[in-house]
Coordinates of C-alpha atoms and ligand atoms in Angstrom, one line a residue:
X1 CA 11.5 -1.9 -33.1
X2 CA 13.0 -3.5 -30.0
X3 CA 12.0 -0.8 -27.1
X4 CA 12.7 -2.8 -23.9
X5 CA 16.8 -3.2 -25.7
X6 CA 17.1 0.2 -26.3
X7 CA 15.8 1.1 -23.0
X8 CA 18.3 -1.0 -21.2
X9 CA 20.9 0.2 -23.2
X10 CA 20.2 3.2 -22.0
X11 CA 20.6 1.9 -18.4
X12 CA 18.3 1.3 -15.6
X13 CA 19.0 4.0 -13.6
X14 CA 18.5 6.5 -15.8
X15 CA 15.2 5.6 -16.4
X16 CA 14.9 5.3 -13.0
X17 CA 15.7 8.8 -12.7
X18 CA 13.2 10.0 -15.5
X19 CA 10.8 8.1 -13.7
X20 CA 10.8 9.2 -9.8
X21 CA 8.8 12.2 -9.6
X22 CA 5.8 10.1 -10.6
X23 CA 6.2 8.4 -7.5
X24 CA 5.3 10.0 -4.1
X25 CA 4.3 13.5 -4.1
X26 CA 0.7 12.8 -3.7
X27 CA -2.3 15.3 -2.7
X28 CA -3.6 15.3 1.1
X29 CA -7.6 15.6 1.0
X30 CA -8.9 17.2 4.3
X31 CA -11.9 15.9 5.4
X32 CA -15.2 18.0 5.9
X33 CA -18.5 16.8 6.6
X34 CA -17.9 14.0 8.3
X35 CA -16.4 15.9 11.3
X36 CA -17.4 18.6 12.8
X37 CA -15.6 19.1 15.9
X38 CA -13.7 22.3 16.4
X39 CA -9.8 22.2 16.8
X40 CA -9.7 18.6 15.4
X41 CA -8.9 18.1 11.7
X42 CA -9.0 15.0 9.7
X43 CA -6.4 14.5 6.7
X44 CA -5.9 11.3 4.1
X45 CA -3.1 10.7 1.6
X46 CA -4.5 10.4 -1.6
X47 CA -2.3 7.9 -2.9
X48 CA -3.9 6.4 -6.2
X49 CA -2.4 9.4 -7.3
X50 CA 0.8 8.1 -8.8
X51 CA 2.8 5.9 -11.0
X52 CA 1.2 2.1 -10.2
X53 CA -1.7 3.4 -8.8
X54 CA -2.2 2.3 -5.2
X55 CA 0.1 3.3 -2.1
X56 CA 2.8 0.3 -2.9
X57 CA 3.9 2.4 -6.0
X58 CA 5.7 3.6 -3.3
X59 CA 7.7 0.3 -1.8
X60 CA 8.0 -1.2 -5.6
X61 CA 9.5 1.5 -6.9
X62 CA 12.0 1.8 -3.9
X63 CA 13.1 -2.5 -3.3
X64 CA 13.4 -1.8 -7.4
X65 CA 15.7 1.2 -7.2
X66 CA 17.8 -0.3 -4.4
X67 CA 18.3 -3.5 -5.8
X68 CA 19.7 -1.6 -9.2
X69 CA 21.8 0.3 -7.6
X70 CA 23.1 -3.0 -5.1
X71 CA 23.2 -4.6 -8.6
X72 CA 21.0 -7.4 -7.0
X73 CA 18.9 -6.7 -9.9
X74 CA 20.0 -6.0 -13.4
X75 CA 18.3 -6.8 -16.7
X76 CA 19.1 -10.6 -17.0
X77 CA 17.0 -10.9 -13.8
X78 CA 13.1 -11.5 -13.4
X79 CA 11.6 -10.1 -10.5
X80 CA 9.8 -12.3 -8.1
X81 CA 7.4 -11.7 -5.7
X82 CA 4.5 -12.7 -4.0
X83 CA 1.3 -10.3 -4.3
X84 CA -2.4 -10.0 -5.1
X85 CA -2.8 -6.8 -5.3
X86 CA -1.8 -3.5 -5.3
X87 CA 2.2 -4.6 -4.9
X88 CA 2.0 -6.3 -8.1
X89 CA 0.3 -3.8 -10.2
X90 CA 2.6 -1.2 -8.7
X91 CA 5.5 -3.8 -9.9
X92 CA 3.9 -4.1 -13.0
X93 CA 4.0 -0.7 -13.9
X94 CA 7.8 0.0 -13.1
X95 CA 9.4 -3.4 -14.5
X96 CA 7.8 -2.5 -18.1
X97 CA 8.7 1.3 -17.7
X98 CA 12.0 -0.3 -16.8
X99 CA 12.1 -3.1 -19.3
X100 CA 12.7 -5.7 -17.0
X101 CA 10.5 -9.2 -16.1
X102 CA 8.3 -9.9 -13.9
X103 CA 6.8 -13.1 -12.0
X104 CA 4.2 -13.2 -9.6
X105 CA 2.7 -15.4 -7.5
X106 CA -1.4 -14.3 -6.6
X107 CA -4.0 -16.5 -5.0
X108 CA -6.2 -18.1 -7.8
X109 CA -9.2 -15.9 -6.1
X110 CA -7.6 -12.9 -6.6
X111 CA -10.4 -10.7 -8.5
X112 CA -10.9 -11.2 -12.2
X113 CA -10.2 -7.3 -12.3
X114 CA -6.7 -7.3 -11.4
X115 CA -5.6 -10.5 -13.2
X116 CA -6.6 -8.7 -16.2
X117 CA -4.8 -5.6 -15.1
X118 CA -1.4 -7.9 -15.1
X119 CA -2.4 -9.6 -18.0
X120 CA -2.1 -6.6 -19.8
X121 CA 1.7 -5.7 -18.4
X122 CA 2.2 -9.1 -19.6
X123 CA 3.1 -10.7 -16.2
X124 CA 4.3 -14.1 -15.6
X125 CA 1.5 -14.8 -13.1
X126 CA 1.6 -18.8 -11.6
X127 CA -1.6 -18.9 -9.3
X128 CA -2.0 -20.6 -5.8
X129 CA -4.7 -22.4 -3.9
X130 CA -7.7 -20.4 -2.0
X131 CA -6.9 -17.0 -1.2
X132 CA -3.9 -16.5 1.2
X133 CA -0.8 -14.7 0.3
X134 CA 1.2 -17.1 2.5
X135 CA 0.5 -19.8 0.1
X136 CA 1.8 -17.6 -2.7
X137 CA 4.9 -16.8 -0.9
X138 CA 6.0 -20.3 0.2
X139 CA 5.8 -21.0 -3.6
X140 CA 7.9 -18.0 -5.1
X141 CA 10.3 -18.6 -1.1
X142 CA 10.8 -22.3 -3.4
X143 CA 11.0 -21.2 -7.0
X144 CA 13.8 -18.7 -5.6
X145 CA 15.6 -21.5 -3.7
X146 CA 15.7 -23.8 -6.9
X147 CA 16.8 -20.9 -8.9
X148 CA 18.1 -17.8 -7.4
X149 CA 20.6 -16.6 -10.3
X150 CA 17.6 -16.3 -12.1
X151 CA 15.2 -14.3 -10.3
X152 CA 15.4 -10.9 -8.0
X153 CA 13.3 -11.8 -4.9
X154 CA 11.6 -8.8 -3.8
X155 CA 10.4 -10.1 -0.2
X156 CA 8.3 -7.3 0.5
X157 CA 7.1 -9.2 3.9
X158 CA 10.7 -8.9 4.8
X159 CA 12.7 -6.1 2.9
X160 CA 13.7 -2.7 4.6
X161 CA 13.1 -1.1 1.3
X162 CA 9.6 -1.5 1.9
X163 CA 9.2 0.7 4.7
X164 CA 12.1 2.7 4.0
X165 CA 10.1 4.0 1.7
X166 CA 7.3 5.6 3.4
X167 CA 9.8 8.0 5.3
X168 CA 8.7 10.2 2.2
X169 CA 5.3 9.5 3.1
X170 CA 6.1 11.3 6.4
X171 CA 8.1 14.0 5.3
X172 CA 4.9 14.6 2.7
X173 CA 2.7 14.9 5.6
X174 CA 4.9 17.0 7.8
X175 CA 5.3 19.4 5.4
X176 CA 1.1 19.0 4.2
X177 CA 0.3 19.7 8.1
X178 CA 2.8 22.3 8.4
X179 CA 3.9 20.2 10.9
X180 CA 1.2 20.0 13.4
X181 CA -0.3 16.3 12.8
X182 CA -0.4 14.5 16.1
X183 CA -2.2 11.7 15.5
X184 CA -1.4 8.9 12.2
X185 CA -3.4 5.7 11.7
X186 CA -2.8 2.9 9.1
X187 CA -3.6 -1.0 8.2
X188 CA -1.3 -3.3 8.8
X189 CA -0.5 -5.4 5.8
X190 CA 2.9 -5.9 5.3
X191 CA 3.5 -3.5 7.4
X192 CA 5.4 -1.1 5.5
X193 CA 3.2 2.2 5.6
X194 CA 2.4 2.2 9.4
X195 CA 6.4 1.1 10.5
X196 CA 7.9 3.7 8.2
X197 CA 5.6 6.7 8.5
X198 CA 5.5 6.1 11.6
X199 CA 9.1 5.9 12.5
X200 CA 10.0 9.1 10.6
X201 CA 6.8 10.9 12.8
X202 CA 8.3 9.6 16.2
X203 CA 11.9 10.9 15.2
X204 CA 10.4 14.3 14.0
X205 CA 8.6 14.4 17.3
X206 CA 8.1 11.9 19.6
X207 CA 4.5 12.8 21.1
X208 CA 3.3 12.2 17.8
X209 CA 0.7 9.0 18.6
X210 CA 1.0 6.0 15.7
X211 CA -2.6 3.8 15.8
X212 CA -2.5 1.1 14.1
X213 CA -5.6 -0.5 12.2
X214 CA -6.4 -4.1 12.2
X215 CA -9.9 -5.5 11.4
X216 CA -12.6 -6.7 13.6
X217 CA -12.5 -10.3 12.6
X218 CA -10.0 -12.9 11.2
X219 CA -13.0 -13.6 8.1
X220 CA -12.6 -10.0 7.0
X221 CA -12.9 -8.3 3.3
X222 CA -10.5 -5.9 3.3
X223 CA -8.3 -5.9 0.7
X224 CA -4.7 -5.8 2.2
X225 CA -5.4 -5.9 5.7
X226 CA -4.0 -8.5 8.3
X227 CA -6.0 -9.6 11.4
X228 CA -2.4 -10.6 13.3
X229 CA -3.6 -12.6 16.1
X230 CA -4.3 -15.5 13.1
X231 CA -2.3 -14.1 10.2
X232 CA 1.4 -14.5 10.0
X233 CA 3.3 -11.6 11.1
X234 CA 5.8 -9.6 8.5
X235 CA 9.7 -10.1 10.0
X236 CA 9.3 -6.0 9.1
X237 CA 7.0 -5.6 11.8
X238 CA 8.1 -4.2 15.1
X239 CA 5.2 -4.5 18.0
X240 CA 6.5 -2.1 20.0
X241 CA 6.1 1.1 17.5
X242 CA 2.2 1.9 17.8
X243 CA 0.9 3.6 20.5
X244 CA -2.6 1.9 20.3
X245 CA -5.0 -0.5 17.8
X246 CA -7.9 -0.2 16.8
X247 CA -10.4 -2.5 14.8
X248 CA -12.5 -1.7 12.4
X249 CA -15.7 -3.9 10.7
X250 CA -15.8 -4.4 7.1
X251 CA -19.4 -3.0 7.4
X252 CA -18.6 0.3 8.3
X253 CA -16.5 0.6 6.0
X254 CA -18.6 -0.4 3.5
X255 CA -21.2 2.5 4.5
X256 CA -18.2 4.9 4.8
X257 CA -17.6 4.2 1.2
X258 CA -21.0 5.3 0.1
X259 CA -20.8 8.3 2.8
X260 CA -17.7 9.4 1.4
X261 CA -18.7 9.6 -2.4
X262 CA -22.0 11.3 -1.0
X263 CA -20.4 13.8 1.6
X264 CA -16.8 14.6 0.3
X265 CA -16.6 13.6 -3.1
X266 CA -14.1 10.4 -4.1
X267 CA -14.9 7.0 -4.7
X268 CA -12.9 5.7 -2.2
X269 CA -11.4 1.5 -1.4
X270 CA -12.4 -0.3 1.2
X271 CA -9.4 0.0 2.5
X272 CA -9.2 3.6 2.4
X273 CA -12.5 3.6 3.8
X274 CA -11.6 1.4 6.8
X275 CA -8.7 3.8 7.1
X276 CA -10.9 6.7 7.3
X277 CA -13.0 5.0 10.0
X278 CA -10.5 4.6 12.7
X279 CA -9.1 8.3 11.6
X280 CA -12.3 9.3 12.7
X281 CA -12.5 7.1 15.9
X282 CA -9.8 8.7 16.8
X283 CA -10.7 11.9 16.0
X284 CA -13.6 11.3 18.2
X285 CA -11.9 10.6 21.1
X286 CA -9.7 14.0 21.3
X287 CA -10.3 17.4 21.5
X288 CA -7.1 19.0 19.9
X289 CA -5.2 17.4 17.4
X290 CA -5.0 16.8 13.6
X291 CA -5.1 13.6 12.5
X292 CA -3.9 11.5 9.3
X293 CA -4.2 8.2 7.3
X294 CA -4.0 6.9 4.0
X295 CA -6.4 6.6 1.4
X296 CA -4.3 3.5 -0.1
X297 CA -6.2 3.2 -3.3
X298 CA -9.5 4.4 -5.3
X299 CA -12.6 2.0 -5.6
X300 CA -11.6 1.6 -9.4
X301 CA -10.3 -2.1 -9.3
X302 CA -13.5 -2.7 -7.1
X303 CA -16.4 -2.8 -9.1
X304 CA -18.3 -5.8 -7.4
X305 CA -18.0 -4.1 -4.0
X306 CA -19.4 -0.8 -5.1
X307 CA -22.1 -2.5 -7.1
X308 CA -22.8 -4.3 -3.6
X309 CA -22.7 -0.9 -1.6
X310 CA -25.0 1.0 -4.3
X311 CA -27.7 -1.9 -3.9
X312 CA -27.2 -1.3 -0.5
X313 CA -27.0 1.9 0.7
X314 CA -28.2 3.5 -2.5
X315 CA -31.9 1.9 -3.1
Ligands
PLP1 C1 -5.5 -1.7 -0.5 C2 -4.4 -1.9 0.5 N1 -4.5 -1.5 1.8 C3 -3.6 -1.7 2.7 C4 -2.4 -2.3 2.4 C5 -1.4 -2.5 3.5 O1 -0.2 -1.7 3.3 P1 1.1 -2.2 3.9 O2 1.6 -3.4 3.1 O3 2.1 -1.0 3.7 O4 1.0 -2.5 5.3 C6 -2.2 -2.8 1.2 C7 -1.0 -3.5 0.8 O5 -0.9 -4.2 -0.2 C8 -3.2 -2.6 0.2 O6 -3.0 -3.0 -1.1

Protein backbone atom coordinates (compact mmCIF):
# COMPACT_ATOMS: atom_id res chain seq x y z
CA UNK A 1 0.00 0.00 0.00
CA UNK A 2 0.95 3.42 -1.14
CA UNK A 3 0.66 5.60 2.32
CA UNK A 4 2.49 8.88 1.36
CA UNK A 5 -0.53 8.93 -1.98
CA UNK A 6 -3.22 8.39 0.24
CA UNK A 7 -1.98 10.90 2.65
CA UNK A 8 -1.75 13.58 0.15
CA UNK A 9 -4.85 12.85 -1.18
CA UNK A 10 -6.03 13.57 1.86
CA UNK A 11 -4.39 17.01 1.66
CA UNK A 12 -1.58 18.62 3.45
CA UNK A 13 -3.30 20.67 5.57
CA UNK A 14 -5.34 18.42 7.12
CA UNK A 15 -2.58 16.46 8.25
CA UNK A 16 -1.29 19.51 9.23
CA UNK A 17 -4.02 20.01 11.46
CA UNK A 18 -3.92 16.39 13.02
CA UNK A 19 -0.47 17.09 13.58
CA UNK A 20 -0.16 20.62 15.52
CA UNK A 21 -0.71 19.94 19.01
CA UNK A 22 2.45 17.80 18.92
CA UNK A 23 4.23 20.81 18.39
CA UNK A 24 4.76 23.52 21.13
CA UNK A 25 3.06 23.00 24.30
CA UNK A 26 6.15 21.93 26.06
CA UNK A 27 6.81 21.54 30.04
CA UNK A 28 8.87 24.45 31.91
CA UNK A 29 11.27 22.70 34.54
CA UNK A 30 12.14 25.11 37.50
CA UNK A 31 15.32 24.85 38.64
CA UNK A 32 16.32 23.89 42.38
CA UNK A 33 19.57 23.17 43.66
CA UNK A 34 21.55 25.06 41.67
CA UNK A 35 20.10 28.36 43.09
CA UNK A 36 19.48 29.28 46.08
CA UNK A 37 18.86 32.78 46.31
CA UNK A 38 15.54 33.95 47.67
CA UNK A 39 13.10 35.99 45.41
CA UNK A 40 14.93 34.79 42.27
CA UNK A 41 13.62 31.77 40.30
CA UNK A 42 15.25 30.06 37.46
CA UNK A 43 12.91 28.40 34.63
CA UNK A 44 13.95 26.28 31.28
CA UNK A 45 11.70 25.16 28.39
CA UNK A 46 11.92 21.67 28.04
CA UNK A 47 11.71 21.46 24.53
CA UNK A 48 12.90 17.87 23.40
CA UNK A 49 9.54 17.44 24.36
CA UNK A 50 7.73 17.40 21.07
CA UNK A 51 7.19 16.26 17.51
CA UNK A 52 11.04 16.42 15.90
CA UNK A 53 12.61 16.52 19.06
CA UNK A 54 14.72 19.59 19.62
CA UNK A 55 13.43 23.37 19.83
CA UNK A 56 13.29 23.80 15.80
CA UNK A 57 10.25 21.41 15.77
CA UNK A 58 9.00 24.59 16.38
CA UNK A 59 10.35 26.80 13.13
CA UNK A 60 9.99 23.52 10.71
CA UNK A 61 6.78 22.95 11.45
CA UNK A 62 5.76 26.68 11.06
CA UNK A 63 8.05 27.72 7.38
CA UNK A 64 6.17 24.11 6.50
CA UNK A 65 2.68 25.19 7.34
CA UNK A 66 3.08 28.66 5.83
CA UNK A 67 4.42 27.65 2.77
CA UNK A 68 1.26 25.09 2.35
CA UNK A 69 -0.99 27.42 2.97
CA UNK A 70 1.08 30.26 0.49
CA UNK A 71 1.03 27.13 -1.82
CA UNK A 72 4.87 27.82 -2.11
CA UNK A 73 5.00 24.25 -1.15
CA UNK A 74 2.79 21.50 -2.34
CA UNK A 75 3.51 17.78 -2.92
CA UNK A 76 5.36 17.99 -6.24
CA UNK A 77 7.95 20.02 -4.26
CA UNK A 78 11.13 18.73 -2.25
CA UNK A 79 12.10 20.75 0.52
CA UNK A 80 15.44 22.22 0.69
CA UNK A 81 17.39 23.41 3.31
CA UNK A 82 20.63 23.80 4.80
CA UNK A 83 21.04 22.11 8.35
CA UNK A 84 23.18 19.87 10.65
CA UNK A 85 21.24 19.41 13.19
CA UNK A 86 18.34 19.78 15.03
CA UNK A 87 16.44 21.83 11.94
CA UNK A 88 16.79 18.86 9.89
CA UNK A 89 15.65 16.17 12.09
CA UNK A 90 12.78 18.46 13.03
CA UNK A 91 12.16 18.68 9.04
CA UNK A 92 12.57 15.15 8.85
CA UNK A 93 9.97 14.26 11.08
CA UNK A 94 7.09 16.56 9.56
CA UNK A 95 7.95 16.08 5.64
CA UNK A 96 7.33 12.13 6.26
CA UNK A 97 4.30 12.71 8.66
CA UNK A 98 3.38 15.02 5.71
CA UNK A 99 4.42 12.79 2.79
CA UNK A 100 6.48 15.20 1.23
CA UNK A 101 10.58 15.21 0.22
CA UNK A 102 13.14 16.32 1.65
CA UNK A 103 16.95 17.45 0.73
CA UNK A 104 19.44 18.55 2.98
CA UNK A 105 22.59 19.91 2.81
CA UNK A 106 24.95 19.00 6.37
CA UNK A 107 28.64 19.43 6.80
CA UNK A 108 30.37 16.04 6.11
CA UNK A 109 31.42 16.30 10.01
CA UNK A 110 28.20 16.39 11.15
CA UNK A 111 28.11 13.48 13.94
CA UNK A 112 27.64 9.91 12.78
CA UNK A 113 24.58 10.01 15.22
CA UNK A 114 22.45 12.32 13.37
CA UNK A 115 23.31 11.23 9.76
CA UNK A 116 21.85 7.98 10.81
CA UNK A 117 18.93 9.67 12.40
CA UNK A 118 18.11 11.12 8.62
CA UNK A 119 19.12 8.13 7.17
CA UNK A 120 16.28 6.54 8.66
CA UNK A 121 13.55 9.34 7.50
CA UNK A 122 15.12 8.55 4.27
CA UNK A 123 16.55 12.09 3.54
CA UNK A 124 18.24 13.16 0.51
CA UNK A 125 21.31 14.36 2.35
CA UNK A 126 24.37 15.79 -0.22
CA UNK A 127 27.38 16.58 2.31
CA UNK A 128 29.77 19.61 2.26
CA UNK A 129 33.37 20.27 3.15
CA UNK A 130 34.62 20.73 7.00
CA UNK A 131 32.03 21.68 9.29
CA UNK A 132 30.37 25.14 8.52
CA UNK A 133 26.84 25.54 7.75
CA UNK A 134 27.65 28.48 5.43
CA UNK A 135 29.24 26.07 3.15
CA UNK A 136 26.07 23.92 3.17
CA UNK A 137 23.96 26.85 2.43
CA UNK A 138 25.87 28.39 -0.59
CA UNK A 139 25.32 24.92 -2.04
CA UNK A 140 21.52 24.33 -1.49
CA UNK A 141 21.41 28.99 -2.20
CA UNK A 142 22.87 27.13 -5.96
CA UNK A 143 20.93 23.98 -6.31
CA UNK A 144 17.75 26.31 -5.78
CA UNK A 145 18.91 28.86 -8.35
CA UNK A 146 19.52 26.03 -11.04
CA UNK A 147 16.25 24.60 -10.14
CA UNK A 148 13.68 26.46 -8.16
CA UNK A 149 10.39 24.82 -9.64
CA UNK A 150 11.64 21.90 -8.20
CA UNK A 151 12.49 22.49 -4.74
CA UNK A 152 10.77 24.64 -1.64
CA UNK A 153 13.68 26.63 -0.16
CA UNK A 154 13.16 26.78 3.49
CA UNK A 155 15.92 29.62 4.20
CA UNK A 156 15.75 29.36 7.84
CA UNK A 157 18.81 31.98 8.12
CA UNK A 158 16.36 34.26 6.48
CA UNK A 159 12.58 33.28 6.73
CA UNK A 160 10.12 35.19 9.11
CA UNK A 161 8.50 31.92 9.81
CA UNK A 162 11.30 31.00 11.73
CA UNK A 163 10.96 33.37 14.41
CA UNK A 164 7.43 33.86 14.01
CA UNK A 165 7.21 30.88 15.47
CA UNK A 166 8.53 31.30 18.84
CA UNK A 167 5.78 33.95 19.69
CA UNK A 168 4.22 30.66 21.08
CA UNK A 169 7.21 30.13 22.85
CA UNK A 170 6.51 33.38 24.69
CA UNK A 171 2.96 33.13 25.12
CA UNK A 172 3.96 29.45 26.74
CA UNK A 173 6.12 31.11 29.16
CA UNK A 174 3.82 34.06 30.04
CA UNK A 175 1.26 31.94 30.84
CA UNK A 176 4.05 29.11 32.79
CA UNK A 177 5.31 32.35 34.92
CA UNK A 178 1.94 33.58 35.38
CA UNK A 179 3.27 36.30 33.92
CA UNK A 180 6.06 37.53 36.11
CA UNK A 181 9.35 36.43 34.10
CA UNK A 182 11.53 39.42 33.80
CA UNK A 183 14.47 38.21 32.66
CA UNK A 184 14.85 35.57 29.13
CA UNK A 185 18.24 34.40 27.81
CA UNK A 186 18.98 32.35 24.62
CA UNK A 187 21.80 31.30 21.93
CA UNK A 188 21.96 32.87 19.01
CA UNK A 189 22.02 30.45 16.09
CA UNK A 190 19.85 31.42 13.49
CA UNK A 191 18.37 33.53 15.55
CA UNK A 192 15.00 32.55 15.67
CA UNK A 193 14.29 31.64 19.50
CA UNK A 194 15.97 34.72 21.00
CA UNK A 195 14.32 37.46 18.13
CA UNK A 196 10.83 35.94 18.50
CA UNK A 197 10.45 35.13 22.17
CA UNK A 198 11.89 37.97 22.77
CA UNK A 199 9.81 40.28 20.69
CA UNK A 200 6.51 38.91 21.89
CA UNK A 201 8.11 39.44 25.82
CA UNK A 202 8.98 43.22 25.03
CA UNK A 203 5.32 43.74 23.49
CA UNK A 204 3.76 42.04 26.52
CA UNK A 205 5.86 44.28 28.64
CA UNK A 206 8.61 46.16 27.78
CA UNK A 207 10.88 46.03 31.12
CA UNK A 208 11.14 42.54 30.36
CA UNK A 209 15.27 42.29 29.83
CA UNK A 210 16.18 39.83 26.58
CA UNK A 211 20.14 38.49 27.09
CA UNK A 212 21.40 37.02 24.54
CA UNK A 213 24.00 34.11 24.67
CA UNK A 214 27.03 33.83 22.52
CA UNK A 215 30.08 31.61 23.36
CA UNK A 216 33.40 32.59 24.68
CA UNK A 217 35.40 31.79 21.69
CA UNK A 218 35.06 31.63 17.82
CA UNK A 219 36.64 27.57 18.19
CA UNK A 220 33.63 26.67 20.35
CA UNK A 221 31.68 23.13 20.66
CA UNK A 222 28.39 24.03 21.03
CA UNK A 223 26.12 22.58 18.88
CA UNK A 224 24.01 25.41 17.26
CA UNK A 225 25.64 28.37 18.67
CA UNK A 226 27.13 31.34 16.62
CA UNK A 227 30.16 33.38 17.90
CA UNK A 228 28.90 36.62 15.59
CA UNK A 229 31.89 38.71 15.66
CA UNK A 230 33.52 35.79 13.03
CA UNK A 231 30.26 33.89 11.99
CA UNK A 232 28.00 35.25 9.43
CA UNK A 233 25.07 37.00 10.71
CA UNK A 234 21.32 35.57 9.95
CA UNK A 235 19.37 38.59 7.72
CA UNK A 236 16.68 37.56 10.70
CA UNK A 237 18.69 39.06 13.18
CA UNK A 238 17.99 42.46 14.54
CA UNK A 239 21.03 43.85 16.94
CA UNK A 240 19.17 46.17 18.44
CA UNK A 241 16.52 43.67 20.38
CA UNK A 242 18.76 42.33 23.40
CA UNK A 243 19.32 44.22 26.26
CA UNK A 244 22.71 42.63 27.03
CA UNK A 245 25.29 39.41 25.91
CA UNK A 246 26.78 37.30 27.70
CA UNK A 247 29.39 34.51 26.85
CA UNK A 248 29.60 31.43 27.95
CA UNK A 249 32.73 28.58 27.80
CA UNK A 250 32.09 25.25 26.45
CA UNK A 251 33.74 23.99 29.76
CA UNK A 252 31.17 25.09 31.97
CA UNK A 253 28.90 23.89 30.23
CA UNK A 254 30.23 20.71 30.04
CA UNK A 255 30.41 20.55 34.01
CA UNK A 256 26.85 21.95 34.08
CA UNK A 257 25.84 18.94 32.17
CA UNK A 258 27.10 16.55 34.77
CA UNK A 259 25.78 19.00 37.63
CA UNK A 260 22.48 18.96 36.09
CA UNK A 261 21.90 15.09 35.79
CA UNK A 262 23.43 14.98 39.49
CA UNK A 263 21.42 17.90 41.10
CA UNK A 264 18.00 18.25 39.14
CA UNK A 265 17.61 15.23 37.27
CA UNK A 266 17.68 15.45 33.09
CA UNK A 267 20.40 14.65 30.88
CA UNK A 268 20.63 17.77 29.44
CA UNK A 269 22.66 19.19 25.64
CA UNK A 270 25.33 21.25 25.74
CA UNK A 271 23.42 23.62 24.47
CA UNK A 272 20.87 23.59 27.03
CA UNK A 273 23.56 23.48 29.43
CA UNK A 274 25.30 26.60 28.09
CA UNK A 275 21.78 28.06 28.23
CA UNK A 276 21.36 27.29 31.77
CA UNK A 277 24.74 28.90 32.56
CA UNK A 278 24.07 32.34 31.58
CA UNK A 279 20.42 31.87 33.13
CA UNK A 280 22.17 31.48 36.18
CA UNK A 281 24.69 34.40 35.58
CA UNK A 282 22.03 36.27 35.36
CA UNK A 283 20.28 35.14 38.05
CA UNK A 284 23.30 35.92 40.01
CA UNK A 285 23.52 39.31 39.39
CA UNK A 286 19.79 40.26 40.54
CA UNK A 287 17.92 40.12 43.52
CA UNK A 288 14.20 39.97 42.31
CA UNK A 289 13.29 38.55 39.29
CA UNK A 290 12.46 35.15 37.54
CA UNK A 291 14.37 34.23 34.89
CA UNK A 292 14.01 31.83 31.73
CA UNK A 293 15.80 29.98 28.82
CA UNK A 294 15.58 27.11 26.78
CA UNK A 295 16.61 23.76 27.27
CA UNK A 296 16.85 23.28 23.24
CA UNK A 297 17.42 19.59 23.28
CA UNK A 298 18.31 16.43 25.53
CA UNK A 299 21.95 14.90 25.55
CA UNK A 300 20.36 11.87 23.45
CA UNK A 301 21.98 12.59 20.03
CA UNK A 302 25.20 13.23 22.12
CA UNK A 303 26.65 10.26 23.24
CA UNK A 304 30.51 11.10 22.62
CA UNK A 305 30.15 14.31 24.69
CA UNK A 306 28.58 12.63 27.75
CA UNK A 307 30.97 9.72 27.49
CA UNK A 308 33.73 12.66 27.61
CA UNK A 309 31.89 14.38 30.63
CA UNK A 310 31.38 10.92 32.65
CA UNK A 311 35.29 10.26 32.22
CA UNK A 312 35.58 13.56 33.38
CA UNK A 313 33.65 14.66 35.95
CA UNK A 314 32.47 11.25 37.00
CA UNK A 315 35.86 9.20 37.80
C1 LIG B 1 21.05 22.62 19.96
C2 LIG B 1 20.73 23.99 19.44
N1 LIG B 1 20.91 25.04 20.24
C3 LIG B 1 20.65 26.30 19.81
C4 LIG B 1 20.19 26.54 18.55
C5 LIG B 1 19.93 27.96 18.13
O1 LIG B 1 18.56 28.24 17.95
P1 LIG B 1 18.11 29.34 16.94
O2 LIG B 1 18.39 28.82 15.56
O3 LIG B 1 16.66 29.52 17.17
O4 LIG B 1 18.91 30.58 17.21
C6 LIG B 1 20.00 25.48 17.67
C7 LIG B 1 19.58 25.69 16.30
O5 LIG B 1 19.63 24.82 15.46
C8 LIG B 1 20.27 24.16 18.12
O6 LIG B 1 20.09 23.09 17.34
Amino acid sequence: MNYSATLLESGLLKRIETIKHLVGNTPIFPIKSLINKKGVQVYAKMEWRQFGGSVKSRPAFNIIKQAIIRGDLTKEKTILDASSGNTGIAYAHIAAALGLKLKLCIPEQATEERKRILKMFDVDLIYSEGNRTGVSQQIVKELYRKNPEKYFYADQYSNDDNWYAHYLTAEEILRQTNQQVTHFCSSLGTTGTFMGTGRRLKEFDPNVQLISLQPDSPDHKLEGWKHLATQSIPSIYDDKLADGTEFVSCDDAYKMIADFAKYEGLLISPSSAANLVGALKIAERIDHGCVVTVFTDNAAKYSSVVDEIASKHRT
